[in-house]
């Protein structure tokens, strides 16, 4: 199966049937290039959700607000990319605000400016030239050191389940809270990096007890874990032992 771009966008927006979602998830497990595209677009979803939040608090026509918030992330992405070219060709974003007077254009520019701002302050995920997305900063530290069995921290990245994948790598699910939505995912230890295998947007903050972490995963992440896991999730003792050996494959 070779998913089309439209099918991948529908997968990201969770607009496919359960069977089709599972088929594409299986393809992503074998195609790093397609998985990289999905990861990049999911990151954009989280950034756009945060970018829309302050703008939607302003007094704007309800009909326009509903239309923006109901648009799939792929549509918002295309709008943002078109407007990015405009902003990049003028000296300041203020010029765009003065020139594009209609409310719809103002909303779209707000999205673009928000995306650019969010991109500049998001330190925890980076896409490499190879197409892989790796954890950095606080997320990398949490993946390396945080014990889910010790309970969720009050703030910052939260670790869910830990397990070994079919390639013998140690993997961990995680949630990074955002202002409007959280970003959930699963990453596996490869060499010196935590390489992200799947990402999904999740409403609110997904925290809770260690035993419940798997149940709180968005379907996309849960399906990825189910496709990767072998031998079951680590218990508290196994998780601690894996942490103490630096998540190195045995």
mmCIF file of C-alpha atoms in Angstrom:
data_model
loop_
_atom_site.group_PDB
_atom_site.id
_atom_site.type_symbol
_atom_site.label_atom_id
_atom_site.label_comp_id
_atom_site.label_asym_id
_atom_site.label_seq_id
_atom_site.Cartn_x
_atom_site.Cartn_y
_atom_site.Cartn_z
ATOM 1 C CA UNK A 1 0.000 0.000 0.000
ATOM 2 C CA UNK A 2 1.314 3.438 -0.987
ATOM 3 C CA UNK A 3 -0.742 6.124 0.799
ATOM 4 C CA UNK A 4 -1.403 9.312 -1.135
ATOM 5 C CA UNK A 5 -0.735 12.707 0.417
ATOM 6 C CA UNK A 6 -4.482 13.191 0.859
ATOM 7 C CA UNK A 7 -4.706 9.858 2.676
ATOM 8 C CA UNK A 8 -1.795 10.802 4.934
ATOM 9 C CA UNK A 9 -3.439 14.152 5.703
ATOM 10 C CA UNK A 10 -6.689 12.347 6.515
ATOM 11 C CA UNK A 11 -4.705 9.962 8.725
ATOM 12 C CA UNK A 12 -3.168 12.907 10.594
ATOM 13 C CA UNK A 13 -6.623 14.458 11.033
ATOM 14 C CA UNK A 14 -8.022 11.060 12.169
ATOM 15 C CA UNK A 15 -10.633 11.147 9.403
ATOM 16 C CA UNK A 16 -10.200 7.531 8.226
ATOM 17 C CA UNK A 17 -11.887 4.353 9.367
ATOM 18 C CA UNK A 18 -10.207 2.305 12.079
ATOM 19 C CA UNK A 19 -9.169 -0.303 9.508
ATOM 20 C CA UNK A 20 -7.597 2.294 7.196
ATOM 21 C CA UNK A 21 -5.868 4.007 10.137
ATOM 22 C CA UNK A 22 -4.295 0.674 11.080
ATOM 23 C CA UNK A 23 -3.211 -0.011 7.489
ATOM 24 C CA UNK A 24 -1.443 3.329 7.196
ATOM 25 C CA UNK A 25 0.102 2.919 10.657
ATOM 26 C CA UNK A 26 1.589 -0.383 9.462
ATOM 27 C CA UNK A 27 3.028 1.353 6.390
ATOM 28 C CA UNK A 28 4.533 4.121 8.532
ATOM 29 C CA UNK A 29 6.339 1.516 10.615
ATOM 30 C CA UNK A 30 8.202 0.488 7.446
ATOM 31 C CA UNK A 31 8.560 3.878 5.708
ATOM 32 C CA UNK A 32 10.672 6.409 7.579
ATOM 33 C CA UNK A 33 10.043 9.073 4.920
ATOM 34 C CA UNK A 34 6.271 8.879 5.314
ATOM 35 C CA UNK A 35 6.577 8.684 9.101
ATOM 36 C CA UNK A 36 8.705 11.856 9.025
ATOM 37 C CA UNK A 37 5.992 13.661 7.039
ATOM 38 C CA UNK A 38 3.321 12.586 9.526
ATOM 39 C CA UNK A 39 5.485 13.657 12.474
ATOM 40 C CA UNK A 40 6.181 17.070 10.939
ATOM 41 C CA UNK A 41 2.505 17.690 10.212
ATOM 42 C CA UNK A 42 1.485 16.574 13.706
ATOM 43 C CA UNK A 43 3.962 19.038 15.204
ATOM 44 C CA UNK A 44 2.369 21.700 13.046
ATOM 45 C CA UNK A 45 -1.055 20.697 14.384
ATOM 46 C CA UNK A 46 0.094 21.346 17.940
ATOM 47 C CA UNK A 47 1.684 24.672 17.019
ATOM 48 C CA UNK A 48 -1.391 25.807 15.113
ATOM 49 C CA UNK A 49 -3.663 24.846 18.001
ATOM 50 C CA UNK A 50 -1.583 27.002 20.331
ATOM 51 C CA UNK A 51 -1.384 29.794 17.763
ATOM 52 C CA UNK A 52 -5.154 29.925 17.306
ATOM 53 C CA UNK A 53 -5.914 30.041 21.041
ATOM 54 C CA UNK A 54 -5.145 33.732 21.777
ATOM 55 C CA UNK A 55 -6.556 34.872 18.454
ATOM 56 C CA UNK A 56 -9.838 33.073 18.995
ATOM 57 C CA UNK A 57 -10.219 34.870 22.332
ATOM 58 C CA UNK A 58 -10.596 38.155 20.437
ATOM 59 C CA UNK A 59 -14.004 39.409 19.311
ATOM 60 C CA UNK A 60 -14.384 37.909 15.843
ATOM 61 C CA UNK A 61 -17.514 36.776 14.011
ATOM 62 C CA UNK A 62 -18.607 33.413 15.402
ATOM 63 C CA UNK A 63 -19.158 32.051 11.893
ATOM 64 C CA UNK A 64 -15.562 32.850 10.966
ATOM 65 C CA UNK A 65 -14.212 31.412 14.216
ATOM 66 C CA UNK A 66 -16.143 28.176 13.729
ATOM 67 C CA UNK A 67 -14.876 27.840 10.175
ATOM 68 C CA UNK A 68 -11.247 28.286 11.214
ATOM 69 C CA UNK A 69 -11.387 25.944 14.178
ATOM 70 C CA UNK A 70 -13.159 23.199 12.207
ATOM 71 C CA UNK A 71 -10.703 23.281 9.298
ATOM 72 C CA UNK A 72 -8.350 20.266 9.120
ATOM 73 C CA UNK A 73 -4.757 21.014 10.013
ATOM 74 C CA UNK A 74 -3.731 20.259 6.421
ATOM 75 C CA UNK A 75 -5.908 23.146 5.202
ATOM 76 C CA UNK A 76 -4.516 25.498 7.856
ATOM 77 C CA UNK A 77 -1.015 24.427 6.857
ATOM 78 C CA UNK A 78 -1.572 25.366 3.217
ATOM 79 C CA UNK A 79 -2.937 28.774 4.256
ATOM 80 C CA UNK A 80 0.022 29.360 6.567
ATOM 81 C CA UNK A 81 2.539 28.386 3.893
ATOM 82 C CA UNK A 82 0.965 30.733 1.333
ATOM 83 C CA UNK A 83 1.016 33.613 3.802
ATOM 84 C CA UNK A 84 4.540 32.789 4.930
ATOM 85 C CA UNK A 85 5.738 33.795 1.459
ATOM 86 C CA UNK A 86 3.956 37.150 1.812
ATOM 87 C CA UNK A 87 5.473 37.872 5.216
ATOM 88 C CA UNK A 88 8.928 36.820 4.059
ATOM 89 C CA UNK A 89 8.728 39.359 1.226
ATOM 90 C CA UNK A 90 7.832 42.386 3.316
ATOM 91 C CA UNK A 91 9.894 44.150 5.931
ATOM 92 C CA UNK A 92 7.513 43.659 8.864
ATOM 93 C CA UNK A 93 4.453 41.602 9.704
ATOM 94 C CA UNK A 94 2.700 44.900 10.566
ATOM 95 C CA UNK A 95 2.612 45.752 6.846
ATOM 96 C CA UNK A 96 0.624 42.591 6.207
ATOM 97 C CA UNK A 97 -1.823 43.407 8.985
ATOM 98 C CA UNK A 98 -2.409 46.891 7.501
ATOM 99 C CA UNK A 99 -2.749 45.607 3.945
ATOM 100 C CA UNK A 100 -4.969 42.580 4.507
ATOM 101 C CA UNK A 101 -7.909 44.289 6.132
ATOM 102 C CA UNK A 102 -10.669 41.661 5.862
ATOM 103 C CA UNK A 103 -11.247 39.629 8.981
ATOM 104 C CA UNK A 104 -10.526 36.347 7.233
ATOM 105 C CA UNK A 105 -7.129 37.562 6.105
ATOM 106 C CA UNK A 106 -6.380 38.915 9.554
ATOM 107 C CA UNK A 107 -7.220 35.561 11.090
ATOM 108 C CA UNK A 108 -5.018 33.749 8.609
ATOM 109 C CA UNK A 109 -2.118 36.129 9.245
ATOM 110 C CA UNK A 110 -2.573 35.567 12.957
ATOM 111 C CA UNK A 111 -2.152 31.867 12.346
ATOM 112 C CA UNK A 112 1.034 32.433 10.374
ATOM 113 C CA UNK A 113 2.572 34.767 12.932
ATOM 114 C CA UNK A 114 1.634 32.360 15.691
ATOM 115 C CA UNK A 115 3.233 29.467 13.847
ATOM 116 C CA UNK A 116 6.442 31.397 13.347
ATOM 117 C CA UNK A 117 6.482 32.368 17.028
ATOM 118 C CA UNK A 118 5.759 28.853 18.236
ATOM 119 C CA UNK A 119 8.458 27.451 15.972
ATOM 120 C CA UNK A 120 10.955 29.726 17.623
ATOM 121 C CA UNK A 121 10.144 28.718 21.191
ATOM 122 C CA UNK A 122 9.526 24.967 20.864
ATOM 123 C CA UNK A 123 12.779 23.370 22.112
ATOM 124 C CA UNK A 124 11.763 19.762 22.667
ATOM 125 C CA UNK A 125 11.544 18.299 19.148
ATOM 126 C CA UNK A 126 13.820 18.739 16.160
ATOM 127 C CA UNK A 127 13.588 17.292 12.660
ATOM 128 C CA UNK A 128 17.005 16.288 11.328
ATOM 129 C CA UNK A 129 18.149 16.455 7.709
ATOM 130 C CA UNK A 130 17.623 12.682 7.594
ATOM 131 C CA UNK A 131 13.908 13.258 8.169
ATOM 132 C CA UNK A 132 13.981 11.783 11.671
ATOM 133 C CA UNK A 133 12.405 13.730 14.523
ATOM 134 C CA UNK A 134 14.399 13.557 17.758
ATOM 135 C CA UNK A 135 13.693 14.710 21.293
ATOM 136 C CA UNK A 136 15.718 17.549 22.795
ATOM 137 C CA UNK A 137 15.731 19.672 25.926
ATOM 138 C CA UNK A 138 13.228 18.881 28.650
ATOM 139 C CA UNK A 139 11.607 16.072 26.664
ATOM 140 C CA UNK A 140 14.920 14.298 26.074
ATOM 141 C CA UNK A 141 15.740 14.678 29.763
ATOM 142 C CA UNK A 142 12.363 13.225 30.767
ATOM 143 C CA UNK A 143 12.738 10.291 28.374
ATOM 144 C CA UNK A 144 16.183 9.601 29.776
ATOM 145 C CA UNK A 145 15.551 10.038 33.490
ATOM 146 C CA UNK A 146 11.878 10.250 34.443
ATOM 147 C CA UNK A 147 10.293 7.166 36.009
ATOM 148 C CA UNK A 148 6.607 6.935 35.169
ATOM 149 C CA UNK A 149 6.204 4.518 38.067
ATOM 150 C CA UNK A 150 7.183 7.353 40.440
ATOM 151 C CA UNK A 151 4.154 9.399 39.380
ATOM 152 C CA UNK A 152 3.591 12.262 36.947
ATOM 153 C CA UNK A 153 5.389 15.581 37.580
ATOM 154 C CA UNK A 154 3.355 18.713 38.216
ATOM 155 C CA UNK A 155 4.485 20.274 34.936
ATOM 156 C CA UNK A 156 6.586 19.604 31.865
ATOM 157 C CA UNK A 157 6.866 16.419 29.794
ATOM 158 C CA UNK A 158 5.254 13.318 31.231
ATOM 159 C CA UNK A 159 6.284 9.743 30.516
ATOM 160 C CA UNK A 160 3.698 7.000 30.005
ATOM 161 C CA UNK A 161 4.629 3.398 29.235
ATOM 162 C CA UNK A 162 8.076 1.966 28.538
ATOM 163 C CA UNK A 163 8.652 -1.139 26.428
ATOM 164 C CA UNK A 164 11.011 -2.873 23.997
ATOM 165 C CA UNK A 165 10.254 -2.786 20.283
ATOM 166 C CA UNK A 166 10.734 -5.557 17.745
ATOM 167 C CA UNK A 167 14.184 -4.203 16.886
ATOM 168 C CA UNK A 168 15.324 -4.569 20.497
ATOM 169 C CA UNK A 169 15.258 -0.840 21.266
ATOM 170 C CA UNK A 170 13.816 0.626 24.455
ATOM 171 C CA UNK A 171 10.857 2.921 23.749
ATOM 172 C CA UNK A 172 8.732 5.264 25.869
ATOM 173 C CA UNK A 173 5.461 7.082 25.324
ATOM 174 C CA UNK A 174 5.220 10.720 26.398
ATOM 175 C CA UNK A 175 3.001 13.781 26.599
ATOM 176 C CA UNK A 176 4.151 17.403 26.298
ATOM 177 C CA UNK A 177 1.434 19.777 27.623
ATOM 178 C CA UNK A 178 0.614 22.876 25.560
ATOM 179 C CA UNK A 179 -1.520 25.967 26.164
ATOM 180 C CA UNK A 180 -4.456 24.620 24.169
ATOM 181 C CA UNK A 181 -3.541 21.030 23.377
ATOM 182 C CA UNK A 182 -0.929 18.496 24.339
ATOM 183 C CA UNK A 183 1.431 16.648 22.010
ATOM 184 C CA UNK A 184 1.600 12.919 22.660
ATOM 185 C CA UNK A 185 4.019 10.473 21.108
ATOM 186 C CA UNK A 186 6.367 7.549 21.435
ATOM 187 C CA UNK A 187 10.155 7.615 21.041
ATOM 188 C CA UNK A 188 12.796 4.885 20.917
ATOM 189 C CA UNK A 189 16.423 5.038 22.003
ATOM 190 C CA UNK A 190 18.730 4.829 18.979
ATOM 191 C CA UNK A 191 22.376 5.496 19.748
ATOM 192 C CA UNK A 192 22.568 8.819 21.564
ATOM 193 C CA UNK A 193 19.108 10.006 20.446
ATOM 194 C CA UNK A 194 15.475 9.466 21.306
ATOM 195 C CA UNK A 195 13.941 9.071 17.850
ATOM 196 C CA UNK A 196 10.229 9.839 17.655
ATOM 197 C CA UNK A 197 8.222 7.057 16.008
ATOM 198 C CA UNK A 198 4.762 8.661 16.240
ATOM 199 C CA UNK A 199 3.180 11.960 17.283
ATOM 200 C CA UNK A 200 -0.420 13.009 17.797
ATOM 201 C CA UNK A 201 -2.312 15.984 19.150
ATOM 202 C CA UNK A 202 -4.344 15.403 22.310
ATOM 203 C CA UNK A 203 -6.823 17.817 23.926
ATOM 204 C CA UNK A 204 -5.882 19.163 27.327
ATOM 205 C CA UNK A 205 -3.210 17.601 29.481
ATOM 206 C CA UNK A 206 -2.913 13.832 29.607
ATOM 207 C CA UNK A 207 -1.489 12.884 32.956
ATOM 208 C CA UNK A 208 -2.451 10.421 35.630
ATOM 209 C CA UNK A 209 -1.253 7.250 37.242
ATOM 210 C CA UNK A 210 1.384 5.000 35.795
ATOM 211 C CA UNK A 211 -1.079 2.148 35.358
ATOM 212 C CA UNK A 212 -3.453 4.321 33.335
ATOM 213 C CA UNK A 213 -0.886 5.863 30.991
ATOM 214 C CA UNK A 214 -1.572 3.517 28.099
ATOM 215 C CA UNK A 215 -5.300 4.217 28.217
ATOM 216 C CA UNK A 216 -4.649 7.964 27.871
ATOM 217 C CA UNK A 217 -2.750 7.692 24.581
ATOM 218 C CA UNK A 218 -4.400 9.156 21.455
ATOM 219 C CA UNK A 219 -5.444 6.336 19.067
ATOM 220 C CA UNK A 220 -2.616 7.110 16.630
ATOM 221 C CA UNK A 221 0.038 6.715 19.330
ATOM 222 C CA UNK A 222 -1.643 3.675 20.870
ATOM 223 C CA UNK A 223 -1.740 1.967 17.461
ATOM 224 C CA UNK A 224 1.953 2.724 16.959
ATOM 225 C CA UNK A 225 2.835 1.242 20.347
ATOM 226 C CA UNK A 226 0.777 -1.876 19.638
ATOM 227 C CA UNK A 227 2.548 -2.318 16.304
ATOM 228 C CA UNK A 228 6.008 -1.909 17.860
ATOM 229 C CA UNK A 229 5.833 -3.574 21.272
ATOM 230 C CA UNK A 230 7.145 -7.014 22.076
ATOM 231 C CA UNK A 231 7.004 -8.711 25.460
ATOM 232 C CA UNK A 232 4.624 -6.277 27.111
ATOM 233 C CA UNK A 233 5.114 -2.955 28.891
ATOM 234 C CA UNK A 234 7.826 -2.620 31.534
ATOM 235 C CA UNK A 235 6.761 -2.886 35.138
ATOM 236 C CA UNK A 236 8.226 -0.496 37.715
ATOM 237 C CA UNK A 237 11.294 -2.656 38.410
ATOM 238 C CA UNK A 238 12.068 -3.216 34.715
ATOM 239 C CA UNK A 239 11.603 0.478 33.972
ATOM 240 C CA UNK A 240 14.056 1.438 36.711
ATOM 241 C CA UNK A 241 16.614 -1.148 35.558
ATOM 242 C CA UNK A 242 16.368 0.118 31.972
ATOM 243 C CA UNK A 243 16.834 3.710 33.169
ATOM 244 C CA UNK A 244 19.865 2.741 35.256
ATOM 245 C CA UNK A 245 21.600 1.128 32.274
ATOM 246 C CA UNK A 246 20.926 4.178 30.088
ATOM 247 C CA UNK A 247 18.225 2.546 27.956
ATOM 248 C CA UNK A 248 20.863 0.549 26.109
ATOM 249 C CA UNK A 249 19.752 -2.614 24.333
ATOM 250 C CA UNK A 250 20.836 -5.813 26.005
#
